[in-house]
């Protein structure tokens, strides 16, 4: 490998020494230092569920003892198949505290994808949120010889699987409540149980494997990222200091804990004594924001885009005089933010006076109506954040900062300083992390948070871990004062604006297996959903249309006719059936011309040049995300 260029280190102050050795220490740490009546909660329609520090810690302890009694050994894998909620953390911390390894599984995954993760990780137990998720596991249970039991959080059936109440919970299916009760009974029966739990917790070492997080690869099956306790703890301690979290904070959590970003953030909240409230769901986020009024919150760009859109929709529905007042107030906000962020200066008195009026009349009301009036800091991660949206939040008086990282780095590599955020960048390296770039501009990182490797995939590990550096697959630059800017993505992975990672090639390959499809290319990077550009195999399509009694037309007209659209929609629907919800192709466009080497869409080895295709068909792509009425014509 060529010698790396200049290495950038963190400009942030080094954090205080860690107060925990491993994640196994977290339950007794929070019990010792952060006793409070409401420590963790969850928004519900009728009332919020809440747990005091003692209640939550007791449940973690009882569940850990029950898992030991069920034979879970250090190093055993325990999967969690559930949306974010207090019970997710309960299962996670109980597993970690006895030296076992947690394997998060997105509840939106299809049964086949869930099976792969459970089988590949050799998980012995699965925590499932409800009977619908349990049924997903049971449907592939015959293919999982290592799986011994499924623990269910709730006895409801939101997906309508037909599973019914307690009668369905038999054999290898166990309720969380019963397991916690059993652990409590065992704890009360003899002091040896508590001694065994303490021994197991103390035996966990910083370099031990803590979790395997499966992340989409560019080809084939997902890869299991192995993170040690030290990988995660180092990131928790560093980032907690940067965000300035404390027991005075209240956090609203709504991103999936299966994702490394929100999970590490949750550990930061626990480590700093922050009150954590989980939203009921993404659909109730607007309601839960108003109810919780958090002081700190993390999100993905799509969430902040929706908040921005809601505010602008309210403006559009207002009377002309109110729109004019809104625009004036927002202009004052932009002017103040520009002086502070770009010039790094104290705004002049006249601007401060105008802004004070604007804030009182308009901007403060925006924050109040969105439930962000107490927000001290908002953090965006997992996907690129629009500079326009970020600037808007600063204009209305909300400090929105962007960070960057990967699952492979537990996950944070860089974050913008609270007192000096720079729009368009992902901030500076966090303490302990070093950043540099390779000759082609690829961002390289090393530090205590870099993964152990990919589970059972040494070749994939050696592809990205070389000479002590992690090759991120992203292209970027680092300014002289240490701010990192991401300029491109070396890998083909699509990241939606909701932060979901989608590997396009396996899905494209499924589409191209159909004889009616000559070429297929997925799009959706930075967009709200996945769509597909499909080139029909016109030689195969023509006789099928003729057999249906449809007259021959030009290629353009053939692509536009409803009958053709219906044929290809049926093909896409068939492929979607085996995909996770976020991977599914929501819209498609039929293109009337093939991809060719001569046209520049294909390389000499017949690989699709995505950037060329996107540029040529940009008008079609824009139409897919604007409305469903479009005419596929190449862009000029």
Coordinates of C-alpha atoms in Angstrom, one line a residue:
X1 CA 0.0 0.0 0.0
X2 CA 1.2 3.5 -0.8
X3 CA 2.0 5.5 2.3
X4 CA -1.0 7.4 3.6
X5 CA -1.2 11.1 3.2
X6 CA -1.3 13.5 6.2
X7 CA -3.0 11.9 9.2
X8 CA -5.7 14.0 10.9
X9 CA -6.3 13.6 14.6
X10 CA -9.1 14.8 16.8
X11 CA -9.2 18.5 17.8
X12 CA -11.6 17.7 20.6
X13 CA -10.4 17.5 24.2
X14 CA -9.7 14.0 25.4
X15 CA -12.6 12.6 27.5
X16 CA -12.2 11.7 31.1
X17 CA -11.2 8.0 31.8
X18 CA -14.0 5.6 31.2
X19 CA -16.1 4.8 34.3
X20 CA -17.0 1.3 32.9
X21 CA -14.7 -1.4 31.5
X22 CA -17.3 -3.1 29.3
X23 CA -20.9 -2.8 28.3
X24 CA -21.6 -5.6 30.9
X25 CA -20.9 -3.0 33.6
X26 CA -23.7 -0.6 32.4
X27 CA -26.6 -2.0 34.4
X28 CA -24.9 -1.7 37.8
X29 CA -23.3 1.5 36.8
X30 CA -26.6 3.3 36.1
X31 CA -28.1 1.9 39.2
X32 CA -25.2 3.3 41.3
X33 CA -25.0 6.8 39.8
X34 CA -28.4 7.7 38.3
X35 CA -31.3 6.9 40.6
X36 CA -34.4 8.6 39.3
X37 CA -38.2 7.9 39.3
X38 CA -38.4 8.0 35.5
X39 CA -35.3 6.8 33.8
X40 CA -36.6 5.1 30.7
X41 CA -40.0 5.4 29.1
X42 CA -42.1 4.8 25.9
X43 CA -44.8 6.9 24.5
X44 CA -48.2 5.2 24.0
X45 CA -51.5 6.4 22.8
X46 CA -53.3 6.4 26.1
X47 CA -50.4 6.8 28.5
X48 CA -46.6 6.5 28.6
X49 CA -44.9 3.4 30.0
X50 CA -42.2 4.4 32.4
X51 CA -39.5 2.6 34.4
X52 CA -37.5 4.0 37.4
X53 CA -33.8 3.2 37.5
X54 CA -34.4 0.6 40.1
X55 CA -37.2 -1.1 38.2
X56 CA -35.3 -1.3 35.0
X57 CA -32.1 -2.5 36.7
X58 CA -34.0 -5.1 38.6
X59 CA -35.5 -6.4 35.4
X60 CA -32.1 -6.6 33.7
X61 CA -30.8 -8.5 36.6
X62 CA -33.7 -10.9 36.7
X63 CA -33.6 -11.6 33.0
X64 CA -29.8 -12.1 33.1
X65 CA -30.3 -14.8 35.8
X66 CA -33.0 -16.4 33.8
X67 CA -30.8 -16.6 30.8
X68 CA -28.0 -18.2 32.8
X69 CA -30.6 -20.7 34.1
X70 CA -31.5 -21.5 30.5
X71 CA -27.9 -22.4 29.8
X72 CA -26.7 -19.3 27.9
X73 CA -23.0 -19.3 28.1
X74 CA -20.4 -16.5 27.5
X75 CA -20.0 -16.0 23.7
X76 CA -23.4 -17.5 22.9
X77 CA -25.4 -15.4 20.4
X78 CA -28.8 -14.0 21.4
X79 CA -30.8 -12.2 18.7
X80 CA -33.2 -9.3 19.2
X81 CA -36.0 -9.0 16.6
X82 CA -38.0 -6.0 17.6
X83 CA -38.5 -2.3 17.1
X84 CA -37.0 0.2 19.5
X85 CA -38.5 0.2 22.9
X86 CA -37.3 -0.3 26.6
X87 CA -37.5 -4.0 26.3
X88 CA -35.0 -4.0 23.5
X89 CA -32.4 -2.4 25.9
X90 CA -33.5 -4.8 28.6
X91 CA -32.8 -7.8 26.5
X92 CA -29.6 -6.3 25.2
X93 CA -28.1 -5.4 28.6
X94 CA -29.1 -8.7 30.2
X95 CA -27.4 -10.6 27.4
X96 CA -24.2 -8.5 27.6
X97 CA -24.0 -8.6 31.4
X98 CA -23.5 -12.4 31.3
X99 CA -20.9 -12.3 28.5
X100 CA -23.2 -13.4 25.7
X101 CA -23.3 -11.7 22.3
X102 CA -26.3 -9.8 21.0
X103 CA -27.3 -10.0 17.3
X104 CA -29.7 -7.2 16.3
X105 CA -32.2 -8.1 13.5
X106 CA -34.4 -5.5 11.8
X107 CA -38.1 -6.4 12.4
X108 CA -38.7 -5.2 8.8
X109 CA -36.6 -8.0 7.3
X110 CA -38.3 -10.8 5.4
X111 CA -38.3 -14.4 6.9
X112 CA -35.6 -15.5 4.5
X113 CA -33.3 -12.6 5.5
X114 CA -34.1 -13.2 9.2
X115 CA -33.3 -16.9 8.8
X116 CA -29.9 -16.1 7.2
X117 CA -28.8 -13.9 10.1
X118 CA -30.0 -16.3 12.8
X119 CA -28.4 -19.3 11.0
X120 CA -25.1 -17.5 10.1
X121 CA -24.7 -16.2 13.7
X122 CA -25.8 -19.5 15.2
X123 CA -28.1 -17.7 17.6
X124 CA -29.4 -19.8 20.5
X125 CA -32.3 -17.5 21.5
X126 CA -34.3 -14.8 19.9
X127 CA -36.2 -12.0 21.6
X128 CA -39.2 -11.1 19.4
X129 CA -41.4 -8.1 20.0
X130 CA -44.8 -9.8 19.3
X131 CA -46.4 -12.9 17.9
X132 CA -46.1 -11.6 14.3
X133 CA -42.3 -11.5 14.6
X134 CA -42.2 -14.8 16.5
X135 CA -44.3 -16.3 13.6
X136 CA -41.6 -15.1 11.2
X137 CA -39.0 -17.0 13.1
X138 CA -41.2 -20.1 13.5
X139 CA -41.8 -20.2 9.7
X140 CA -38.1 -20.9 9.2
X141 CA -37.5 -22.7 12.5
X142 CA -36.8 -26.0 10.8
X143 CA -33.8 -24.4 9.1
X144 CA -32.3 -23.2 12.4
X145 CA -30.8 -26.2 14.3
X146 CA -29.0 -23.9 16.8
X147 CA -32.1 -22.0 17.9
X148 CA -33.5 -23.2 21.3
X149 CA -36.2 -20.7 22.1
X150 CA -38.1 -17.5 21.2
X151 CA -38.9 -14.9 23.9
X152 CA -41.9 -12.7 23.1
X153 CA -42.2 -9.2 24.5
X154 CA -46.0 -8.8 23.9
X155 CA -48.8 -11.3 23.3
X156 CA -50.3 -9.2 20.5
X157 CA -50.6 -9.9 16.8
X158 CA -50.3 -6.6 14.8
X159 CA -49.6 -8.3 11.5
X160 CA -52.6 -10.5 11.7
X161 CA -50.7 -13.8 11.6
X162 CA -53.5 -15.7 13.3
X163 CA -51.5 -16.5 16.3
X164 CA -53.7 -16.1 19.3
X165 CA -52.7 -15.1 22.8
X166 CA -51.2 -17.3 25.6
X167 CA -52.4 -20.5 23.9
X168 CA -49.8 -19.9 21.2
X169 CA -47.0 -19.5 23.7
X170 CA -45.9 -23.1 24.2
X171 CA -42.8 -25.2 23.9
X172 CA -39.9 -23.1 22.7
X173 CA -42.0 -19.9 22.9
X174 CA -41.6 -18.0 26.1
X175 CA -43.0 -14.7 27.3
X176 CA -40.6 -12.0 28.6
X177 CA -42.7 -11.6 31.6
X178 CA -42.5 -15.3 32.5
X179 CA -38.8 -15.3 32.0
X180 CA -38.2 -12.2 34.2
X181 CA -40.5 -13.7 36.9
X182 CA -38.5 -16.9 36.8
X183 CA -35.3 -15.0 37.1
X184 CA -36.6 -13.1 40.1
X185 CA -37.8 -16.3 41.8
X186 CA -34.3 -17.9 41.3
X187 CA -32.7 -14.8 42.7
X188 CA -34.9 -14.9 45.8
X189 CA -34.2 -18.6 46.4
X190 CA -30.5 -18.4 47.0
X191 CA -27.7 -15.8 47.2
X192 CA -25.6 -18.0 44.8
X193 CA -27.6 -16.7 41.8
X194 CA -26.5 -13.1 42.5
X195 CA -22.9 -14.2 43.1
X196 CA -22.9 -16.1 39.8
X197 CA -24.2 -13.0 37.9
X198 CA -21.5 -10.8 39.5
X199 CA -18.9 -13.4 38.5
X200 CA -20.1 -13.5 34.9
X201 CA -20.2 -9.7 34.6
X202 CA -16.7 -9.3 36.1
X203 CA -15.4 -12.0 33.8
X204 CA -16.3 -10.0 30.6
X205 CA -13.1 -8.4 29.1
X206 CA -12.9 -5.3 27.0
X207 CA -11.6 -7.2 24.0
X208 CA -14.4 -9.8 24.2
X209 CA -17.0 -9.8 21.4
X210 CA -20.1 -7.8 22.4
X211 CA -22.3 -7.8 19.3
X212 CA -22.5 -8.9 15.6
X213 CA -24.4 -6.4 13.5
X214 CA -25.3 -7.5 10.1
X215 CA -25.0 -4.8 7.4
X216 CA -25.8 -4.9 3.7
X217 CA -22.9 -5.6 1.4
X218 CA -22.6 -4.6 -2.2
X219 CA -23.0 -8.2 -3.3
X220 CA -24.3 -11.4 -1.9
X221 CA -25.5 -11.9 1.7
X222 CA -25.1 -9.3 4.5
X223 CA -21.8 -9.2 6.5
X224 CA -21.7 -9.6 10.3
X225 CA -19.7 -6.8 11.8
X226 CA -18.0 -7.9 15.0
X227 CA -17.6 -5.2 17.6
X228 CA -15.9 -5.7 20.9
X229 CA -16.9 -4.2 24.2
X230 CA -13.9 -1.8 23.9
X231 CA -14.9 -0.8 20.4
X232 CA -18.3 0.4 21.6
X233 CA -17.2 1.8 25.0
X234 CA -14.5 3.9 23.5
X235 CA -17.0 5.5 21.1
X236 CA -19.6 6.0 23.9
X237 CA -17.1 7.8 26.2
X238 CA -15.7 10.0 23.4
X239 CA -19.0 11.1 21.9
X240 CA -20.8 11.6 25.2
X241 CA -18.2 14.2 26.0
X242 CA -18.7 16.0 22.7
X243 CA -22.5 16.1 22.9
X244 CA -22.3 17.4 26.4
X245 CA -25.1 15.0 27.7
X246 CA -26.0 15.0 31.3
X247 CA -28.8 13.9 33.7
X248 CA -30.5 17.2 33.0
X249 CA -31.2 16.0 29.4
X250 CA -34.3 14.2 28.0
X251 CA -33.8 12.2 24.8
X252 CA -36.4 11.1 22.3
X253 CA -35.3 7.9 20.6
X254 CA -37.1 6.6 17.5
X255 CA -34.5 5.2 15.2
X256 CA -34.0 1.4 15.2
X257 CA -31.7 0.2 17.9
X258 CA -30.7 -2.5 15.4
X259 CA -28.7 0.2 13.7
X260 CA -25.3 0.9 15.2
X261 CA -25.9 4.7 15.3
X262 CA -28.9 4.7 17.6
X263 CA -27.7 1.9 19.7
X264 CA -24.4 3.6 20.5
X265 CA -26.4 6.8 21.2
X266 CA -28.6 4.8 23.6
X267 CA -25.5 3.7 25.4
X268 CA -24.3 7.3 25.6
X269 CA -27.6 8.3 27.2
X270 CA -27.3 5.5 29.8
X271 CA -23.7 6.4 30.5
X272 CA -24.4 10.1 31.0
X273 CA -27.7 9.5 32.9
X274 CA -30.0 11.0 30.3
X275 CA -33.7 10.2 30.6
X276 CA -34.6 8.1 27.5
X277 CA -38.1 8.2 26.0
X278 CA -38.9 5.9 23.0
X279 CA -41.4 7.1 20.5
X280 CA -44.2 4.6 19.9
X281 CA -43.4 4.5 16.2
X282 CA -42.2 6.7 13.4
X283 CA -45.9 7.4 12.5
X284 CA -46.4 9.0 15.9
X285 CA -43.2 11.0 15.9
X286 CA -44.9 14.4 15.6
X287 CA -47.2 13.6 18.5
X288 CA -44.3 12.2 20.7
X289 CA -42.1 15.1 20.0
X290 CA -44.7 17.5 21.4
X291 CA -45.3 15.2 24.4
X292 CA -41.6 14.6 25.2
X293 CA -40.1 18.0 24.2
X294 CA -36.6 16.5 24.2
X295 CA -33.4 18.4 24.8
X296 CA -31.4 16.0 22.6
X297 CA -32.4 13.9 19.7
X298 CA -30.8 11.9 16.9
X299 CA -32.3 11.3 13.5
X300 CA -31.7 10.6 9.9
X301 CA -32.0 13.2 7.1
X302 CA -35.5 12.0 6.1
X303 CA -36.9 12.9 9.5
X304 CA -35.5 16.4 9.4
X305 CA -36.7 16.8 5.8
X306 CA -40.2 15.9 7.0
X307 CA -40.1 18.4 9.8
X308 CA -38.9 21.1 7.3
X309 CA -41.7 20.1 4.9
X310 CA -44.3 20.4 7.7
X311 CA -43.2 23.9 8.6
X312 CA -43.2 25.0 4.9
X313 CA -46.6 23.4 4.4
X314 CA -48.0 25.5 7.3
X315 CA -46.5 28.6 5.7
X316 CA -48.1 27.8 2.4
X317 CA -51.5 27.4 4.0
X318 CA -51.3 30.8 5.8
X319 CA -52.7 34.1 4.6
X320 CA -50.5 36.4 2.5
X321 CA -49.7 38.8 5.4
X322 CA -48.6 35.8 7.6
X323 CA -46.5 34.4 4.8
X324 CA -44.8 37.7 4.5
X325 CA -44.1 37.9 8.2
X326 CA -42.9 34.3 8.1
X327 CA -40.5 35.0 5.3
X328 CA -39.1 38.2 7.0
X329 CA -38.6 36.3 10.3
X330 CA -36.9 33.4 8.5
X331 CA -34.6 35.8 6.7
X332 CA -33.6 37.3 10.0
X333 CA -32.8 33.7 11.2
X334 CA -30.7 33.0 8.2
X335 CA -28.8 36.2 8.6
X336 CA -28.0 35.6 12.2
X337 CA -27.0 32.0 11.5
X338 CA -24.8 33.0 8.7
X339 CA -22.8 35.5 10.9
X340 CA -22.4 32.9 13.6
X341 CA -21.6 29.8 11.4
X342 CA -19.7 31.3 8.5
X343 CA -18.1 34.4 9.9
X344 CA -17.7 33.1 13.4
X345 CA -18.6 36.5 14.7
X346 CA -21.0 38.0 17.2
X347 CA -23.9 39.4 15.3
X348 CA -24.2 43.2 15.2
X349 CA -26.7 44.8 17.6
X350 CA -29.3 45.8 14.9
X351 CA -29.4 42.2 13.6
X352 CA -29.8 40.9 17.2
X353 CA -32.7 43.3 17.8
X354 CA -34.5 42.3 14.6
X355 CA -33.9 38.7 15.3
X356 CA -35.3 39.0 18.8
X357 CA -38.6 40.3 17.4
X358 CA -38.6 37.6 14.7
X359 CA -38.0 34.9 17.2
X360 CA -40.8 36.1 19.5
X361 CA -43.3 36.5 16.6
X362 CA -42.5 33.5 14.5
X363 CA -39.4 31.3 15.1
X364 CA -40.1 30.4 18.8
X365 CA -43.6 29.4 17.7
X366 CA -42.2 27.0 15.1
X367 CA -40.0 25.4 17.7
X368 CA -43.0 25.1 20.1
X369 CA -45.4 23.6 17.6
X370 CA -42.9 21.0 16.6
X371 CA -42.0 20.0 20.1
X372 CA -38.4 21.2 19.7
X373 CA -38.6 24.3 22.0
X374 CA -36.3 22.7 24.6
X375 CA -33.9 21.1 22.1
X376 CA -30.2 21.7 23.0
X377 CA -28.8 19.7 20.1
X378 CA -30.1 17.6 17.2
X379 CA -27.8 15.2 15.5
X380 CA -28.2 13.8 12.0
X381 CA -26.4 10.6 10.9
X382 CA -26.6 7.5 8.7
X383 CA -27.0 9.4 5.4
X384 CA -25.9 12.7 3.9
X385 CA -27.9 15.7 5.2
X386 CA -29.0 18.4 2.8
X387 CA -27.1 21.7 3.4
X388 CA -30.4 23.6 2.8
X389 CA -32.3 21.6 5.4
X390 CA -29.4 22.0 8.0
X391 CA -29.3 25.8 7.3
X392 CA -33.1 26.0 7.9
X393 CA -32.9 24.4 11.3
X394 CA -30.1 26.8 12.4
X395 CA -32.3 29.7 11.0
X396 CA -35.2 28.8 13.3
X397 CA -32.9 28.5 16.3
X398 CA -32.2 24.8 16.4
X399 CA -28.6 23.5 16.5
X400 CA -28.5 20.6 14.1
X401 CA -25.1 19.0 13.6
X402 CA -24.0 16.2 11.3
X403 CA -21.7 13.3 12.0
X404 CA -20.2 10.4 10.0
X405 CA -19.4 6.9 10.7
X406 CA -19.9 3.2 9.8
X407 CA -21.2 0.1 11.5
X408 CA -17.6 -1.1 11.2
X409 CA -16.5 1.8 13.5
X410 CA -19.1 1.4 16.3
X411 CA -20.1 3.7 14.5
X412 CA -18.9 7.4 14.9
X413 CA -15.8 8.6 13.2
X414 CA -16.4 12.3 13.1
X415 CA -18.9 14.9 14.4
X416 CA -19.4 18.6 14.2
X417 CA -18.4 20.6 17.3
X418 CA -21.4 22.1 19.1
X419 CA -19.8 25.5 19.3
X420 CA -18.4 25.5 15.7
X421 CA -20.5 23.4 13.4
X422 CA -19.7 23.8 9.7
X423 CA -22.5 23.2 7.2
X424 CA -21.7 20.8 4.4
X425 CA -19.2 18.9 6.5
X426 CA -19.5 15.9 8.8
X427 CA -17.2 17.5 11.4
X428 CA -13.9 16.5 13.0
X429 CA -12.5 13.2 14.1
X430 CA -13.7 12.1 17.5
X431 CA -11.0 11.5 20.2
X432 CA -8.8 8.5 19.5
X433 CA -9.7 8.3 15.8
X434 CA -7.3 9.1 13.1
X435 CA -8.4 9.9 9.5
X436 CA -6.5 10.1 6.3
X437 CA -7.1 9.6 2.6
X438 CA -5.6 7.1 0.1
X439 CA -4.3 8.1 -3.3
X440 CA -7.7 7.9 -4.9
X441 CA -9.3 10.0 -2.1
X442 CA -10.9 7.1 -0.2
X443 CA -11.3 7.9 3.5
X444 CA -9.2 5.7 5.8
X445 CA -9.7 5.4 9.6
X446 CA -8.1 3.8 12.5
X447 CA -8.8 3.9 16.2
X448 CA -10.1 1.9 19.2
X449 CA -13.6 1.8 17.7
X450 CA -12.6 -0.1 14.5
X451 CA -14.2 -3.5 14.3
X452 CA -12.6 -6.9 15.0
X453 CA -13.7 -8.0 11.5
X454 CA -16.5 -9.6 9.6
X455 CA -17.9 -12.8 11.3
X456 CA -16.8 -15.9 9.4
X457 CA -15.7 -13.8 6.4
X458 CA -11.9 -13.4 6.6
X459 CA -11.5 -12.4 2.9
X460 CA -14.1 -9.6 3.3
X461 CA -12.2 -8.5 6.4
X462 CA -8.9 -8.3 4.7
X463 CA -10.5 -6.3 1.9
X464 CA -11.2 -3.4 4.2
X465 CA -8.7 -3.8 7.0
X466 CA -5.3 -3.3 5.6
X467 CA -2.0 -2.2 7.4
X468 CA -4.0 -1.0 10.4
X469 CA -6.4 1.1 8.4
X470 CA -10.1 0.7 7.7
X471 CA -11.0 1.5 4.1
X472 CA -14.4 3.1 4.4
X473 CA -15.4 3.1 0.7
X474 CA -16.3 6.8 0.9
X475 CA -14.4 9.6 -0.9
X476 CA -13.7 12.8 0.9
X477 CA -11.4 15.6 1.8
X478 CA -10.1 17.0 5.1
X479 CA -9.6 20.7 5.6
X480 CA -6.5 22.1 7.2
X481 CA -8.4 22.6 10.5
X482 CA -9.7 19.0 10.5
X483 CA -13.2 19.2 9.0
X484 CA -14.2 16.2 6.9
X485 CA -16.3 16.6 3.8
X486 CA -17.7 13.5 2.0
X487 CA -17.7 14.1 -1.7
X488 CA -18.6 10.7 -3.2
X489 CA -19.3 7.0 -2.4
X490 CA -16.8 4.5 -3.7
X491 CA -19.1 1.6 -3.1
X492 CA -22.4 1.1 -4.8
X493 CA -24.4 0.9 -1.6
X494 CA -27.6 3.0 -1.7
X495 CA -28.4 5.0 1.4
X496 CA -32.0 6.3 1.5
X497 CA -32.8 9.6 3.2
X498 CA -34.2 7.5 6.0
X499 CA -30.8 6.0 6.6
X500 CA -31.5 2.5 5.3
X501 CA -28.6 0.8 3.5
X502 CA -29.6 -1.1 0.4
X503 CA -27.3 -3.2 -1.7
X504 CA -28.5 -2.8 -5.3
X505 CA -26.7 -5.6 -7.1
X506 CA -28.5 -8.6 -5.6
X507 CA -31.9 -7.0 -6.3
X508 CA -30.9 -6.0 -9.8
X509 CA -29.7 -9.6 -10.4
X510 CA -33.1 -10.9 -9.3
X511 CA -34.9 -8.5 -11.7
X512 CA -32.5 -9.4 -14.6
X513 CA -33.2 -13.1 -14.2
X514 CA -36.6 -12.5 -15.8
X515 CA -36.5 -13.0 -19.5
X516 CA -38.5 -9.8 -20.2
X517 CA -35.8 -7.6 -18.6
X518 CA -32.6 -6.8 -20.4
X519 CA -31.2 -4.4 -17.8
X520 CA -32.2 -3.1 -14.4
X521 CA -30.6 -0.4 -12.2
X522 CA -31.8 0.6 -8.8
X523 CA -31.8 4.2 -7.6
X524 CA -32.7 5.9 -4.4
X525 CA -29.4 7.2 -2.9
X526 CA -30.4 10.1 -0.7
X527 CA -34.1 9.6 -1.7
X528 CA -37.0 8.5 0.4
X529 CA -37.5 5.1 -1.3
X530 CA -36.0 2.7 -3.8
X531 CA -37.0 2.9 -7.5
X532 CA -35.8 1.0 -10.6
X533 CA -34.8 1.9 -14.1
X534 CA -35.7 -1.1 -16.3
X535 CA -34.8 -1.7 -20.0
X536 CA -37.2 -4.3 -21.4
X537 CA -35.9 -7.1 -23.7
X538 CA -37.9 -5.9 -26.6
X539 CA -37.3 -9.0 -28.6
X540 CA -39.0 -11.1 -25.9
X541 CA -41.6 -8.6 -25.1
X542 CA -42.9 -8.1 -28.6
X543 CA -44.4 -11.6 -29.1
X544 CA -46.0 -11.5 -25.7
X545 CA -47.8 -8.3 -26.5
X546 CA -48.8 -9.6 -29.9
X547 CA -50.2 -12.8 -28.3
X548 CA -52.4 -10.4 -26.1
X549 CA -53.7 -8.9 -29.3
X550 CA -51.8 -5.6 -28.9
X551 CA -50.5 -3.9 -32.0
X552 CA -46.8 -3.2 -32.4
X553 CA -45.7 0.3 -31.5
X554 CA -42.5 2.2 -31.2
X555 CA -40.3 1.5 -28.3
X556 CA -41.2 4.8 -26.6
X557 CA -44.9 4.1 -27.0
X558 CA -44.5 0.4 -25.9
X559 CA -42.9 1.6 -22.7
X560 CA -45.7 4.1 -22.1
X561 CA -48.7 1.8 -22.7
X562 CA -50.5 0.7 -19.5
X563 CA -50.4 -3.0 -20.5
X564 CA -46.6 -3.0 -20.6
X565 CA -46.4 -1.1 -17.3
X566 CA -48.6 -3.7 -15.7
X567 CA -46.4 -6.6 -17.0
X568 CA -43.3 -5.1 -15.4
X569 CA -45.0 -4.1 -12.2
X570 CA -46.0 -7.7 -11.8
X571 CA -42.4 -8.8 -12.1
X572 CA -41.2 -6.2 -9.6
X573 CA -44.0 -7.2 -7.2
X574 CA -42.7 -10.8 -7.3
X575 CA -39.2 -9.7 -6.5
X576 CA -40.4 -7.4 -3.7
X577 CA -42.0 -10.3 -1.9
X578 CA -38.7 -11.6 -0.7
X579 CA -37.2 -8.2 0.3
X580 CA -37.3 -6.1 3.4
X581 CA -39.8 -3.3 3.3
X582 CA -37.1 -0.6 2.9
X583 CA -35.5 -2.6 0.0
X584 CA -38.6 -2.9 -2.0
X585 CA -38.9 -1.1 -5.4
X586 CA -41.7 1.4 -4.9
X587 CA -41.7 2.8 -8.5
X588 CA -40.3 1.9 -11.8
X589 CA -39.5 3.5 -15.2
X590 CA -39.2 1.6 -18.4
X591 CA -36.4 3.0 -20.7
X592 CA -36.7 2.6 -24.5
X593 CA -33.0 2.3 -25.2
X594 CA -30.4 -0.3 -24.1
X595 CA -27.3 0.4 -22.1
X596 CA -24.3 0.2 -24.4
X597 CA -20.5 0.5 -24.2
X598 CA -20.7 3.0 -27.1
X599 CA -23.2 5.1 -25.3
X600 CA -21.1 5.2 -22.2
X601 CA -23.6 3.4 -19.9
X602 CA -21.4 0.2 -19.8
X603 CA -17.7 -0.3 -19.1
X604 CA -15.7 -2.5 -21.5
X605 CA -16.4 -5.3 -19.1
X606 CA -20.1 -4.6 -19.4
X607 CA -20.6 -3.2 -15.9
X608 CA -23.1 -0.4 -15.5
X609 CA -21.7 3.1 -15.1
X610 CA -24.3 4.3 -12.7
X611 CA -23.4 8.0 -12.8
X612 CA -23.7 8.0 -16.6
X613 CA -27.1 6.4 -16.5
X614 CA -28.3 8.7 -13.8
X615 CA -27.1 11.8 -15.7
X616 CA -28.8 10.6 -18.9
X617 CA -32.1 9.8 -17.4
X618 CA -32.2 12.5 -14.7
X619 CA -35.6 13.8 -15.9
X620 CA -37.1 10.3 -15.5
X621 CA -35.6 9.9 -12.1
X622 CA -36.9 13.2 -10.9
X623 CA -40.4 12.3 -12.2
X624 CA -40.3 9.0 -10.2
X625 CA -39.9 11.0 -7.0
X626 CA -42.2 13.8 -7.9
X627 CA -45.3 12.0 -9.3
X628 CA -46.2 8.9 -11.3
X629 CA -46.9 10.6 -14.6
X630 CA -43.8 10.8 -16.8
X631 CA -42.5 10.2 -20.3
X632 CA -39.1 8.5 -20.4
X633 CA -36.9 10.6 -22.7
X634 CA -33.1 11.0 -22.3
X635 CA -32.0 14.2 -20.6
X636 CA -30.1 16.6 -22.9

